[in-house]
PDB file of C-alpha atoms in Angstrom:
ATOM      1  CA  UNK A   1      32.351 -21.723  28.708  1.00 40.00           C
ATOM      2  CA  UNK A   2      30.402 -20.043  25.902  1.00 42.00           C
ATOM      3  CA  UNK A   3      27.798 -22.775  26.039  1.00 44.00           C
ATOM      4  CA  UNK A   4      27.407 -22.297  29.793  1.00 45.00           C
ATOM      5  CA  UNK A   5      26.910 -18.566  29.324  1.00 43.00           C
ATOM      6  CA  UNK A   6      24.286 -19.172  26.684  1.00 45.00           C
ATOM      7  CA  UNK A   7      22.305 -21.774  28.600  1.00 46.00           C
ATOM      8  CA  UNK A   8      22.530 -19.760  31.836  1.00 54.00           C
ATOM      9  CA  UNK A   9      20.191 -17.151  30.337  1.00 70.00           C
ATOM     10  CA  UNK A  10      16.987 -18.995  31.158  1.00 79.00           C
ATOM     11  CA  UNK A  11      14.738 -15.948  31.153  1.00 86.00           C
ATOM     12  CA  UNK A  12      14.517 -12.278  30.261  1.00 90.00           C
ATOM     13  CA  UNK A  13      12.735  -9.498  32.104  1.00 88.00           C
ATOM     14  CA  UNK A  14      10.429  -7.344  30.023  1.00 87.00           C
ATOM     15  CA  UNK A  15      10.042  -3.698  30.929  1.00 84.00           C
ATOM     16  CA  UNK A  16       6.560  -2.613  31.915  1.00 80.00           C
ATOM     17  CA  UNK A  17       4.725  -0.249  29.596  1.00 80.00           C
ATOM     18  CA  UNK A  18       4.516   2.206  32.487  1.00 74.00           C
ATOM     19  CA  UNK A  19       6.163   2.245  35.900  1.00 74.00           C
ATOM     20  CA  UNK A  20       3.555   4.672  37.240  1.00 73.00           C
ATOM     21  CA  UNK A  21       1.266   2.612  39.478  1.00 73.00           C
ATOM     22  CA  UNK A  22      -1.504   5.187  39.127  1.00 78.00           C
ATOM     23  CA  UNK A  23      -1.659   4.625  35.364  1.00 81.00           C
ATOM     24  CA  UNK A  24      -1.408   0.831  35.319  1.00 82.00           C
ATOM     25  CA  UNK A  25      -5.158   0.363  35.819  1.00 84.00           C
ATOM     26  CA  UNK A  26      -5.925   2.841  33.052  1.00 88.00           C
ATOM     27  CA  UNK A  27      -3.511   1.151  30.637  1.00 88.00           C
ATOM     28  CA  UNK A  28      -4.882  -2.262  31.570  1.00 90.00           C
ATOM     29  CA  UNK A  29      -8.418  -1.210  30.650  1.00 91.00           C
ATOM     30  CA  UNK A  30      -7.244   0.541  27.468  1.00 92.00           C
ATOM     31  CA  UNK A  31      -5.140  -2.369  26.190  1.00 92.00           C
ATOM     32  CA  UNK A  32      -7.861  -4.877  27.041  1.00 94.00           C
ATOM     33  CA  UNK A  33     -10.344  -2.862  24.964  1.00 94.00           C
ATOM     34  CA  UNK A  34      -7.821  -2.665  22.102  1.00 93.00           C
ATOM     35  CA  UNK A  35      -7.251  -6.412  22.216  1.00 95.00           C
ATOM     36  CA  UNK A  36     -10.933  -7.321  22.347  1.00 95.00           C
ATOM     37  CA  UNK A  37     -11.695  -4.788  19.619  1.00 94.00           C
ATOM     38  CA  UNK A  38      -8.962  -6.181  17.355  1.00 94.00           C
ATOM     39  CA  UNK A  39     -10.082  -9.769  17.909  1.00 95.00           C
ATOM     40  CA  UNK A  40     -13.776  -9.011  17.391  1.00 92.00           C
ATOM     41  CA  UNK A  41     -13.277  -6.732  14.388  1.00 91.00           C
ATOM     42  CA  UNK A  42     -10.953  -9.026  12.483  1.00 94.00           C
ATOM     43  CA  UNK A  43     -12.978 -12.132  13.345  1.00 93.00           C
ATOM     44  CA  UNK A  44     -16.067 -10.361  11.990  1.00 90.00           C
ATOM     45  CA  UNK A  45     -14.185  -9.503   8.802  1.00 91.00           C
ATOM     46  CA  UNK A  46     -13.253 -13.162   8.287  1.00 92.00           C
ATOM     47  CA  UNK A  47     -16.795 -14.379   9.053  1.00 89.00           C
ATOM     48  CA  UNK A  48     -18.485 -11.742   6.908  1.00 87.00           C
ATOM     49  CA  UNK A  49     -16.317 -12.425   3.870  1.00 89.00           C
ATOM     50  CA  UNK A  50     -16.601 -16.198   4.285  1.00 88.00           C
ATOM     51  CA  UNK A  51     -20.399 -16.190   4.630  1.00 85.00           C
ATOM     52  CA  UNK A  52     -21.210 -13.568   1.988  1.00 84.00           C
ATOM     53  CA  UNK A  53     -20.791 -14.902  -1.605  1.00 85.00           C
ATOM     54  CA  UNK A  54     -20.695 -11.369  -2.993  1.00 83.00           C
ATOM     55  CA  UNK A  55     -17.386 -10.804  -1.218  1.00 87.00           C
ATOM     56  CA  UNK A  56     -15.660 -13.849  -2.691  1.00 91.00           C
ATOM     57  CA  UNK A  57     -13.356 -11.710  -4.808  1.00 91.00           C
ATOM     58  CA  UNK A  58      -9.549 -11.287  -4.820  1.00 94.00           C
ATOM     59  CA  UNK A  59      -9.654  -8.003  -2.882  1.00 90.00           C
ATOM     60  CA  UNK A  60     -11.591  -9.536   0.007  1.00 91.00           C
ATOM     61  CA  UNK A  61      -9.575 -12.758  -0.160  1.00 95.00           C
ATOM     62  CA  UNK A  62      -6.440 -10.766   0.620  1.00 95.00           C
ATOM     63  CA  UNK A  63      -8.335  -8.749   3.229  1.00 92.00           C
ATOM     64  CA  UNK A  64      -9.172 -12.045   4.962  1.00 94.00           C
ATOM     65  CA  UNK A  65      -5.476 -12.924   5.008  1.00 96.00           C
ATOM     66  CA  UNK A  66      -4.718  -9.487   6.475  1.00 94.00           C
ATOM     67  CA  UNK A  67      -7.323 -10.004   9.194  1.00 94.00           C
ATOM     68  CA  UNK A  68      -5.764 -13.359  10.138  1.00 96.00           C
ATOM     69  CA  UNK A  69      -2.326 -11.724  10.362  1.00 96.00           C
ATOM     70  CA  UNK A  70      -3.721  -8.972  12.598  1.00 95.00           C
ATOM     71  CA  UNK A  71      -5.333 -11.533  14.922  1.00 96.00           C
ATOM     72  CA  UNK A  72      -2.052 -13.422  15.278  1.00 96.00           C
ATOM     73  CA  UNK A  73      -0.034 -10.207  15.722  1.00 94.00           C
ATOM     74  CA  UNK A  74      -2.144  -8.708  18.476  1.00 95.00           C
ATOM     75  CA  UNK A  75      -2.494 -12.105  20.205  1.00 95.00           C
ATOM     76  CA  UNK A  76       1.289 -12.438  20.213  1.00 94.00           C
ATOM     77  CA  UNK A  77       1.851  -9.184  22.103  1.00 93.00           C
ATOM     78  CA  UNK A  78      -1.169  -7.933  24.036  1.00 93.00           C
ATOM     79  CA  UNK A  79      -1.938 -10.930  26.318  1.00 92.00           C
ATOM     80  CA  UNK A  80       1.636 -10.800  27.587  1.00 90.00           C
ATOM     81  CA  UNK A  81       1.435  -7.021  28.032  1.00 90.00           C
ATOM     82  CA  UNK A  82      -1.823  -7.349  29.967  1.00 90.00           C
ATOM     83  CA  UNK A  83      -0.288 -10.017  32.203  1.00 88.00           C
ATOM     84  CA  UNK A  84       2.679  -7.770  33.009  1.00 86.00           C
ATOM     85  CA  UNK A  85       0.331  -4.935  33.979  1.00 84.00           C
ATOM     86  CA  UNK A  86      -1.567  -7.228  36.363  1.00 84.00           C
ATOM     87  CA  UNK A  87       1.398  -9.149  37.789  1.00 78.00           C
ATOM     88  CA  UNK A  88       4.414  -6.879  38.076  1.00 71.00           C
ATOM     89  CA  UNK A  89       7.673  -8.641  37.299  1.00 67.00           C
ATOM     90  CA  UNK A  90       7.739  -9.158  33.557  1.00 78.00           C
ATOM     91  CA  UNK A  91       9.813 -12.353  33.508  1.00 87.00           C
ATOM     92  CA  UNK A  92       9.605 -14.313  30.249  1.00 89.00           C
ATOM     93  CA  UNK A  93      11.419 -17.561  29.543  1.00 90.00           C
ATOM     94  CA  UNK A  94      14.093 -17.760  26.859  1.00 91.00           C
ATOM     95  CA  UNK A  95      11.865 -20.057  24.794  1.00 91.00           C
ATOM     96  CA  UNK A  96       8.857 -17.808  25.302  1.00 92.00           C
ATOM     97  CA  UNK A  97      10.835 -14.786  24.163  1.00 93.00           C
ATOM     98  CA  UNK A  98      12.042 -16.558  21.017  1.00 94.00           C
ATOM     99  CA  UNK A  99       8.472 -17.725  20.293  1.00 94.00           C
ATOM    100  CA  UNK A 100       7.118 -14.190  20.616  1.00 95.00           C
ATOM    101  CA  UNK A 101       9.948 -12.934  18.424  1.00 95.00           C
ATOM    102  CA  UNK A 102       9.150 -15.552  15.773  1.00 96.00           C
ATOM    103  CA  UNK A 103       5.432 -14.780  15.475  1.00 96.00           C
ATOM    104  CA  UNK A 104       5.881 -11.012  15.747  1.00 94.00           C
ATOM    105  CA  UNK A 105       8.523 -10.929  12.994  1.00 94.00           C
ATOM    106  CA  UNK A 106       6.404 -13.240  10.832  1.00 95.00           C
ATOM    107  CA  UNK A 107       3.344 -11.006  11.207  1.00 94.00           C
ATOM    108  CA  UNK A 108       5.275  -7.841  10.366  1.00 92.00           C
ATOM    109  CA  UNK A 109       6.712  -9.360   7.196  1.00 94.00           C
ATOM    110  CA  UNK A 110       3.385 -10.902   6.125  1.00 96.00           C
ATOM    111  CA  UNK A 111       1.503  -7.633   6.643  1.00 93.00           C
ATOM    112  CA  UNK A 112       4.000  -5.622   4.577  1.00 93.00           C
ATOM    113  CA  UNK A 113       3.851  -8.168   1.757  1.00 96.00           C
ATOM    114  CA  UNK A 114       0.050  -8.358   1.872  1.00 95.00           C
ATOM    115  CA  UNK A 115      -0.232  -4.574   1.608  1.00 94.00           C
ATOM    116  CA  UNK A 116       1.907  -4.745  -1.539  1.00 95.00           C
ATOM    117  CA  UNK A 117      -0.207  -7.540  -3.032  1.00 96.00           C
ATOM    118  CA  UNK A 118      -3.383  -5.602  -2.240  1.00 94.00           C
ATOM    119  CA  UNK A 119      -1.927  -2.523  -3.950  1.00 93.00           C
ATOM    120  CA  UNK A 120      -1.212  -4.649  -7.031  1.00 95.00           C
ATOM    121  CA  UNK A 121      -4.804  -5.909  -6.952  1.00 94.00           C
ATOM    122  CA  UNK A 122      -6.098  -2.324  -6.935  1.00 91.00           C
ATOM    123  CA  UNK A 123      -3.709  -1.418  -9.759  1.00 92.00           C
ATOM    124  CA  UNK A 124      -5.050  -4.224 -11.940  1.00 94.00           C
ATOM    125  CA  UNK A 125      -8.663  -3.361 -11.051  1.00 89.00           C
ATOM    126  CA  UNK A 126      -8.281   0.316 -11.985  1.00 88.00           C
ATOM    127  CA  UNK A 127      -5.640   0.285 -14.714  1.00 89.00           C
ATOM    128  CA  UNK A 128      -6.270  -3.114 -16.361  1.00 90.00           C
ATOM    129  CA  UNK A 129      -9.979  -3.765 -15.766  1.00 88.00           C
ATOM    130  CA  UNK A 130     -10.472  -5.773 -18.968  1.00 90.00           C
ATOM    131  CA  UNK A 131      -7.716  -8.193 -17.959  1.00 91.00           C
ATOM    132  CA  UNK A 132      -8.625  -8.353 -14.270  1.00 92.00           C
ATOM    133  CA  UNK A 133     -10.224 -11.799 -14.348  1.00 92.00           C
ATOM    134  CA  UNK A 134      -7.111 -13.226 -16.004  1.00 93.00           C
ATOM    135  CA  UNK A 135      -4.438 -11.361 -14.026  1.00 93.00           C
ATOM    136  CA  UNK A 136      -6.188 -11.941 -10.691  1.00 94.00           C
ATOM    137  CA  UNK A 137      -7.610 -15.415 -11.251  1.00 94.00           C
ATOM    138  CA  UNK A 138      -7.987 -17.695  -8.241  1.00 94.00           C
ATOM    139  CA  UNK A 139      -4.831 -19.696  -9.050  1.00 95.00           C
ATOM    140  CA  UNK A 140      -2.890 -16.409  -9.205  1.00 96.00           C
ATOM    141  CA  UNK A 141      -4.415 -15.225  -5.916  1.00 96.00           C
ATOM    142  CA  UNK A 142      -3.566 -18.530  -4.244  1.00 96.00           C
ATOM    143  CA  UNK A 143      -0.008 -18.283  -5.571  1.00 97.00           C
ATOM    144  CA  UNK A 144       0.356 -14.711  -4.294  1.00 97.00           C
ATOM    145  CA  UNK A 145      -1.049 -15.553  -0.853  1.00 96.00           C
ATOM    146  CA  UNK A 146       1.079 -18.682  -0.600  1.00 97.00           C
ATOM    147  CA  UNK A 147       4.161 -16.693  -1.551  1.00 97.00           C
ATOM    148  CA  UNK A 148       3.405 -14.106   1.129  1.00 97.00           C
ATOM    149  CA  UNK A 149       3.192 -16.719   3.870  1.00 96.00           C
ATOM    150  CA  UNK A 150       6.181 -18.706   2.608  1.00 97.00           C
ATOM    151  CA  UNK A 151       8.496 -15.704   2.314  1.00 97.00           C
ATOM    152  CA  UNK A 152       7.451 -14.288   5.682  1.00 96.00           C
ATOM    153  CA  UNK A 153       7.934 -17.623   7.471  1.00 96.00           C
ATOM    154  CA  UNK A 154      11.351 -18.166   5.856  1.00 96.00           C
ATOM    155  CA  UNK A 155      12.384 -14.636   6.825  1.00 95.00           C
ATOM    156  CA  UNK A 156      11.354 -14.996  10.453  1.00 96.00           C
ATOM    157  CA  UNK A 157      12.891 -18.478  10.690  1.00 96.00           C
ATOM    158  CA  UNK A 158      16.185 -16.984   9.519  1.00 95.00           C
ATOM    159  CA  UNK A 159      16.136 -14.106  12.016  1.00 95.00           C
ATOM    160  CA  UNK A 160      14.991 -16.296  14.908  1.00 95.00           C
ATOM    161  CA  UNK A 161      17.622 -18.908  14.056  1.00 94.00           C
ATOM    162  CA  UNK A 162      20.342 -16.267  14.004  1.00 94.00           C
ATOM    163  CA  UNK A 163      19.091 -14.932  17.339  1.00 93.00           C
ATOM    164  CA  UNK A 164      19.290 -18.357  18.991  1.00 91.00           C
ATOM    165  CA  UNK A 165      22.983 -18.579  17.999  1.00 90.00           C
ATOM    166  CA  UNK A 166      23.832 -15.523  20.105  1.00 89.00           C
ATOM    167  CA  UNK A 167      25.068 -15.678  23.678  1.00 89.00           C
ATOM    168  CA  UNK A 168      23.340 -13.617  26.361  1.00 87.00           C
ATOM    169  CA  UNK A 169      25.594 -13.251  29.374  1.00 82.00           C
ATOM    170  CA  UNK A 170      23.605 -10.602  31.210  1.00 73.00           C
ATOM    171  CA  UNK A 171      21.992  -8.275  32.023  1.00 81.00           C
ATOM    172  CA  UNK A 172      18.673  -9.809  31.030  1.00 85.00           C
ATOM    173  CA  UNK A 173      16.535  -6.655  31.267  1.00 87.00           C
ATOM    174  CA  UNK A 174      14.840  -5.983  27.896  1.00 87.00           C
ATOM    175  CA  UNK A 175      14.098  -2.290  27.500  1.00 84.00           C
ATOM    176  CA  UNK A 176      10.744  -2.977  25.898  1.00 86.00           C
ATOM    177  CA  UNK A 177       7.415  -4.628  26.732  1.00 88.00           C
ATOM    178  CA  UNK A 178       7.965  -7.323  24.062  1.00 90.00           C
ATOM    179  CA  UNK A 179      10.765  -9.342  22.499  1.00 91.00           C
ATOM    180  CA  UNK A 180      11.950  -7.625  19.320  1.00 88.00           C
ATOM    181  CA  UNK A 181      15.096  -8.120  17.268  1.00 89.00           C
ATOM    182  CA  UNK A 182      16.631  -4.631  17.875  1.00 85.00           C
ATOM    183  CA  UNK A 183      16.184  -4.729  21.656  1.00 87.00           C
ATOM    184  CA  UNK A 184      17.457  -8.305  21.998  1.00 90.00           C
ATOM    185  CA  UNK A 185      20.596  -7.547  19.985  1.00 90.00           C
ATOM    186  CA  UNK A 186      21.499  -4.904  22.559  1.00 87.00           C
ATOM    187  CA  UNK A 187      21.754  -7.630  25.214  1.00 89.00           C
ATOM    188  CA  UNK A 188      23.997  -9.980  23.255  1.00 88.00           C
ATOM    189  CA  UNK A 189      27.581 -10.455  24.396  1.00 87.00           C
ATOM    190  CA  UNK A 190      28.593 -12.165  21.139  1.00 88.00           C
ATOM    191  CA  UNK A 191      29.155 -10.574  17.693  1.00 89.00           C
ATOM    192  CA  UNK A 192      25.944  -9.491  15.969  1.00 90.00           C
ATOM    193  CA  UNK A 193      27.423  -8.502  12.603  1.00 92.00           C
ATOM    194  CA  UNK A 194      25.573 -11.194  10.645  1.00 94.00           C
ATOM    195  CA  UNK A 195      22.303 -10.358  12.407  1.00 93.00           C
ATOM    196  CA  UNK A 196      22.704  -6.678  11.573  1.00 93.00           C
ATOM    197  CA  UNK A 197      23.469  -7.446   7.921  1.00 94.00           C
ATOM    198  CA  UNK A 198      20.358  -9.601   7.599  1.00 94.00           C
ATOM    199  CA  UNK A 199      18.285  -6.917   9.327  1.00 91.00           C
ATOM    200  CA  UNK A 200      19.455  -4.328   6.789  1.00 91.00           C
ATOM    201  CA  UNK A 201      18.642  -6.670   3.893  1.00 94.00           C
ATOM    202  CA  UNK A 202      15.203  -7.408   5.365  1.00 93.00           C
ATOM    203  CA  UNK A 203      14.573  -3.693   5.925  1.00 88.00           C
ATOM    204  CA  UNK A 204      15.471  -2.930   2.318  1.00 91.00           C
ATOM    205  CA  UNK A 205      13.274  -5.689   0.897  1.00 93.00           C
ATOM    206  CA  UNK A 206      10.233  -5.633   3.186  1.00 91.00           C
ATOM    207  CA  UNK A 207      10.320  -1.938   3.938  1.00 86.00           C
ATOM    208  CA  UNK A 208      11.848   0.051   1.091  1.00 89.00           C
ATOM    209  CA  UNK A 209      11.245  -2.197  -1.950  1.00 94.00           C
ATOM    210  CA  UNK A 210       7.643  -3.023  -1.029  1.00 93.00           C
ATOM    211  CA  UNK A 211       6.931   0.604  -0.190  1.00 91.00           C
ATOM    212  CA  UNK A 212       8.256   1.682  -3.610  1.00 94.00           C
ATOM    213  CA  UNK A 213       6.130  -0.983  -5.310  1.00 95.00           C
ATOM    214  CA  UNK A 214       3.045   0.323  -3.514  1.00 93.00           C
ATOM    215  CA  UNK A 215       3.866   3.896  -4.481  1.00 92.00           C
ATOM    216  CA  UNK A 216       4.440   2.832  -8.106  1.00 94.00           C
ATOM    217  CA  UNK A 217       1.051   1.078  -8.108  1.00 92.00           C
ATOM    218  CA  UNK A 218      -0.700   4.146  -6.778  1.00 90.00           C
ATOM    219  CA  UNK A 219       1.190   6.394  -9.161  1.00 91.00           C
ATOM    220  CA  UNK A 220      -0.258   4.382 -12.044  1.00 91.00           C
ATOM    221  CA  UNK A 221      -3.695   4.379 -10.396  1.00 88.00           C
ATOM    222  CA  UNK A 222      -3.711   8.162  -9.957  1.00 87.00           C
ATOM    223  CA  UNK A 223      -2.570   8.698 -13.549  1.00 88.00           C
ATOM    224  CA  UNK A 224      -5.317   6.357 -14.792  1.00 86.00           C
ATOM    225  CA  UNK A 225      -8.007   7.979 -12.641  1.00 84.00           C
ATOM    226  CA  UNK A 226      -7.096  11.471 -13.823  1.00 82.00           C
ATOM    227  CA  UNK A 227      -7.809  10.352 -17.375  1.00 82.00           C
ATOM    228  CA  UNK A 228     -11.389   9.455 -16.420  1.00 77.00           C
ATOM    229  CA  UNK A 229     -13.692  12.227 -17.624  1.00 77.00           C
ATOM    230  CA  UNK A 230     -16.706  11.757 -15.345  1.00 76.00           C
ATOM    231  CA  UNK A 231     -16.494  12.954 -11.743  1.00 75.00           C
ATOM    232  CA  UNK A 232     -18.531   9.947 -10.639  1.00 73.00           C
ATOM    233  CA  UNK A 233     -16.045   7.581 -12.256  1.00 71.00           C
ATOM    234  CA  UNK A 234     -13.121   9.306 -10.554  1.00 73.00           C
ATOM    235  CA  UNK A 235     -14.841   9.177  -7.173  1.00 75.00           C
ATOM    236  CA  UNK A 236     -15.670   5.482  -7.568  1.00 72.00           C
ATOM    237  CA  UNK A 237     -12.094   4.632  -8.546  1.00 70.00           C
ATOM    238  CA  UNK A 238     -10.581   6.598  -5.673  1.00 73.00           C
ATOM    239  CA  UNK A 239     -13.036   5.139  -3.153  1.00 71.00           C
ATOM    240  CA  UNK A 240     -11.847   1.605  -3.949  1.00 71.00           C
ATOM    241  CA  UNK A 241      -8.285   2.587  -3.009  1.00 79.00           C
ATOM    242  CA  UNK A 242      -8.667   5.133  -0.209  1.00 79.00           C
ATOM    243  CA  UNK A 243      -9.090   2.564   2.592  1.00 81.00           C
ATOM    244  CA  UNK A 244      -6.024   0.607   1.560  1.00 83.00           C
ATOM    245  CA  UNK A 245      -3.928   3.756   1.173  1.00 83.00           C
ATOM    246  CA  UNK A 246      -4.899   4.874   4.684  1.00 83.00           C
ATOM    247  CA  UNK A 247      -3.865   1.510   6.151  1.00 86.00           C
ATOM    248  CA  UNK A 248      -0.565   1.641   4.245  1.00 87.00           C
ATOM    249  CA  UNK A 249       0.193   5.129   5.562  1.00 84.00           C
ATOM    250  CA  UNK A 250      -0.568   4.175   9.169  1.00 82.00           C
ATOM    251  CA  UNK A 251       1.356   0.905   9.132  1.00 83.00           C
ATOM    252  CA  UNK A 252       4.440   2.008   7.212  1.00 83.00           C
ATOM    253  CA  UNK A 253       4.912   5.144   9.291  1.00 80.00           C
ATOM    254  CA  UNK A 254       5.149   3.086  12.493  1.00 76.00           C
ATOM    255  CA  UNK A 255       7.304   0.303  11.016  1.00 72.00           C
ATOM    256  CA  UNK A 256       9.742   2.771   9.442  1.00 70.00           C
ATOM    257  CA  UNK A 257      10.036   4.573  12.778  1.00 68.00           C
ATOM    258  CA  UNK A 258      10.830   1.336  14.626  1.00 63.00           C
ATOM    259  CA  UNK A 259      12.959  -0.659  12.192  1.00 59.00           C
ATOM    260  CA  UNK A 260      14.305   1.650   9.512  1.00 55.00           C
ATOM    261  CA  UNK A 261      15.203   4.545  11.844  1.00 56.00           C
ATOM    262  CA  UNK A 262      16.031   2.855  15.164  1.00 53.00           C
ATOM    263  CA  UNK A 263      18.913   5.213  15.870  1.00 49.00           C
ATOM    264  CA  UNK A 264      17.107   8.457  15.270  1.00 45.00           C
ATOM    265  CA  UNK A 265      17.533   9.563  18.873  1.00 42.00           C
ATOM    266  CA  UNK A 266      13.939   8.932  19.912  1.00 47.00           C
ATOM    267  CA  UNK A 267      13.301   7.899  23.478  1.00 53.00           C
ATOM    268  CA  UNK A 268      12.413   4.362  24.530  1.00 59.00           C
ATOM    269  CA  UNK A 269       9.013   5.592  25.719  1.00 61.00           C
ATOM    270  CA  UNK A 270       8.230   6.885  22.230  1.00 65.00           C
ATOM    271  CA  UNK A 271       9.360   3.528  20.855  1.00 72.00           C
ATOM    272  CA  UNK A 272       6.880   1.749  23.106  1.00 79.00           C
ATOM    273  CA  UNK A 273       4.023   3.931  21.894  1.00 80.00           C
ATOM    274  CA  UNK A 274       4.954   3.376  18.249  1.00 80.00           C
ATOM    275  CA  UNK A 275       5.228  -0.388  18.790  1.00 84.00           C
ATOM    276  CA  UNK A 276       1.786  -0.328  20.363  1.00 86.00           C
ATOM    277  CA  UNK A 277       0.439   1.383  17.252  1.00 85.00           C
ATOM    278  CA  UNK A 278       1.381  -1.414  14.870  1.00 85.00           C
ATOM    279  CA  UNK A 279       0.731  -4.317  17.247  1.00 89.00           C
ATOM    280  CA  UNK A 280      -2.566  -3.156  18.774  1.00 89.00           C
ATOM    281  CA  UNK A 281      -4.025   0.049  17.327  1.00 88.00           C
ATOM    282  CA  UNK A 282      -3.514  -0.826  13.661  1.00 89.00           C
ATOM    283  CA  UNK A 283      -5.083  -4.329  13.974  1.00 90.00           C
ATOM    284  CA  UNK A 284      -8.041  -2.743  15.744  1.00 90.00           C
ATOM    285  CA  UNK A 285      -8.475   0.063  13.201  1.00 88.00           C
ATOM    286  CA  UNK A 286      -8.057  -2.012  10.024  1.00 88.00           C
ATOM    287  CA  UNK A 287     -11.542  -3.601  10.180  1.00 86.00           C
ATOM    288  CA  UNK A 288     -13.075  -0.174  10.807  1.00 84.00           C
ATOM    289  CA  UNK A 289     -11.185   1.451   7.945  1.00 84.00           C
ATOM    290  CA  UNK A 290     -12.142  -1.253   5.452  1.00 81.00           C
ATOM    291  CA  UNK A 291     -15.782  -1.451   6.527  1.00 78.00           C
ATOM    292  CA  UNK A 292     -16.948   2.095   7.304  1.00 70.00           C
ATOM    293  CA  UNK A 293     -16.805   3.253   3.671  1.00 67.00           C
ATOM    294  CA  UNK A 294     -17.677  -0.093   2.097  1.00 74.00           C
ATOM    295  CA  UNK A 295     -21.362  -0.821   1.539  1.00 75.00           C
ATOM    296  CA  UNK A 296     -20.762  -4.474   0.646  1.00 75.00           C
ATOM    297  CA  UNK A 297     -18.930  -5.140   3.903  1.00 78.00           C
ATOM    298  CA  UNK A 298     -21.660  -3.379   5.884  1.00 75.00           C
ATOM    299  CA  UNK A 299     -24.288  -5.624   4.270  1.00 76.00           C
ATOM    300  CA  UNK A 300     -22.160  -8.681   5.048  1.00 76.00           C
ATOM    301  CA  UNK A 301     -21.833  -7.528   8.686  1.00 74.00           C
ATOM    302  CA  UNK A 302     -25.608  -7.247   8.967  1.00 75.00           C
ATOM    303  CA  UNK A 303     -25.950 -10.762   7.596  1.00 73.00           C
ATOM    304  CA  UNK A 304     -23.483 -12.068  10.178  1.00 72.00           C
ATOM    305  CA  UNK A 305     -25.304 -10.335  13.024  1.00 72.00           C
ATOM    306  CA  UNK A 306     -28.640 -11.669  11.781  1.00 70.00           C
ATOM    307  CA  UNK A 307     -27.213 -15.209  11.740  1.00 68.00           C
ATOM    308  CA  UNK A 308     -25.823 -14.789  15.252  1.00 64.00           C
ATOM    309  CA  UNK A 309     -29.088 -13.296  16.494  1.00 56.00           C
TER     310      UNK A 309
END
């Protein structure tokens, strides 16, 4: 009987971002611009870094990985959201929901780990400049990047596997515009204790531990910069970290709101807006944040445009 209940759930119904028909056209145009902007910006980052030898450094290597994660993340969510705004209904197959869940969870974990690795790179560059070439050699960078992808894939495989073991007996209405672990657990009619335990462990590791590591890195960076006597030296050191710190602040604030504090009493509408921030707005803003104050990236962008032209 349990097996019949499980297999009977052939599809879920995603909730539209807005039920107001007058706003659907506006949201459609807005989300389409966000999606195209995220794709174009991150693709340009990858092309610029790949084609410009001066950017073949550890910092930009990890930035390339971050751009790839952002492309996958926004492509996992926004096309489906755009489709639901055009064709009202929101039905998504069980397999499609699990696939979206897999890639979304993988992207979230990979981005949090990459932000930590990038903070470590800035720590070594500012606090251990004489040992930078040894501590951030290409074998070390490859090991760090490989570890990020391996850990994030193993984590999402675990959570997706645990989700597929649950029975969904109905209703099948997901109170969100995408398939996420917290919203899917609300629909399960079987025990979710193990899922909740693994979520807490993942939250502690990916959220709290990595956030503390980033803060520790920047604590050391700030202490090192304050010991620099020249104002020019301080400004140069801070400028190399300001973009990354801004991205960390934006991303962690939204992820903490969604995953660390899911029971804070916030409305579902607020949850949709926050989810949109880390799946669409953040991937679109990251290329701007890393390029606007970076002369090397601007030069690389001009080279890319000249090649295209």
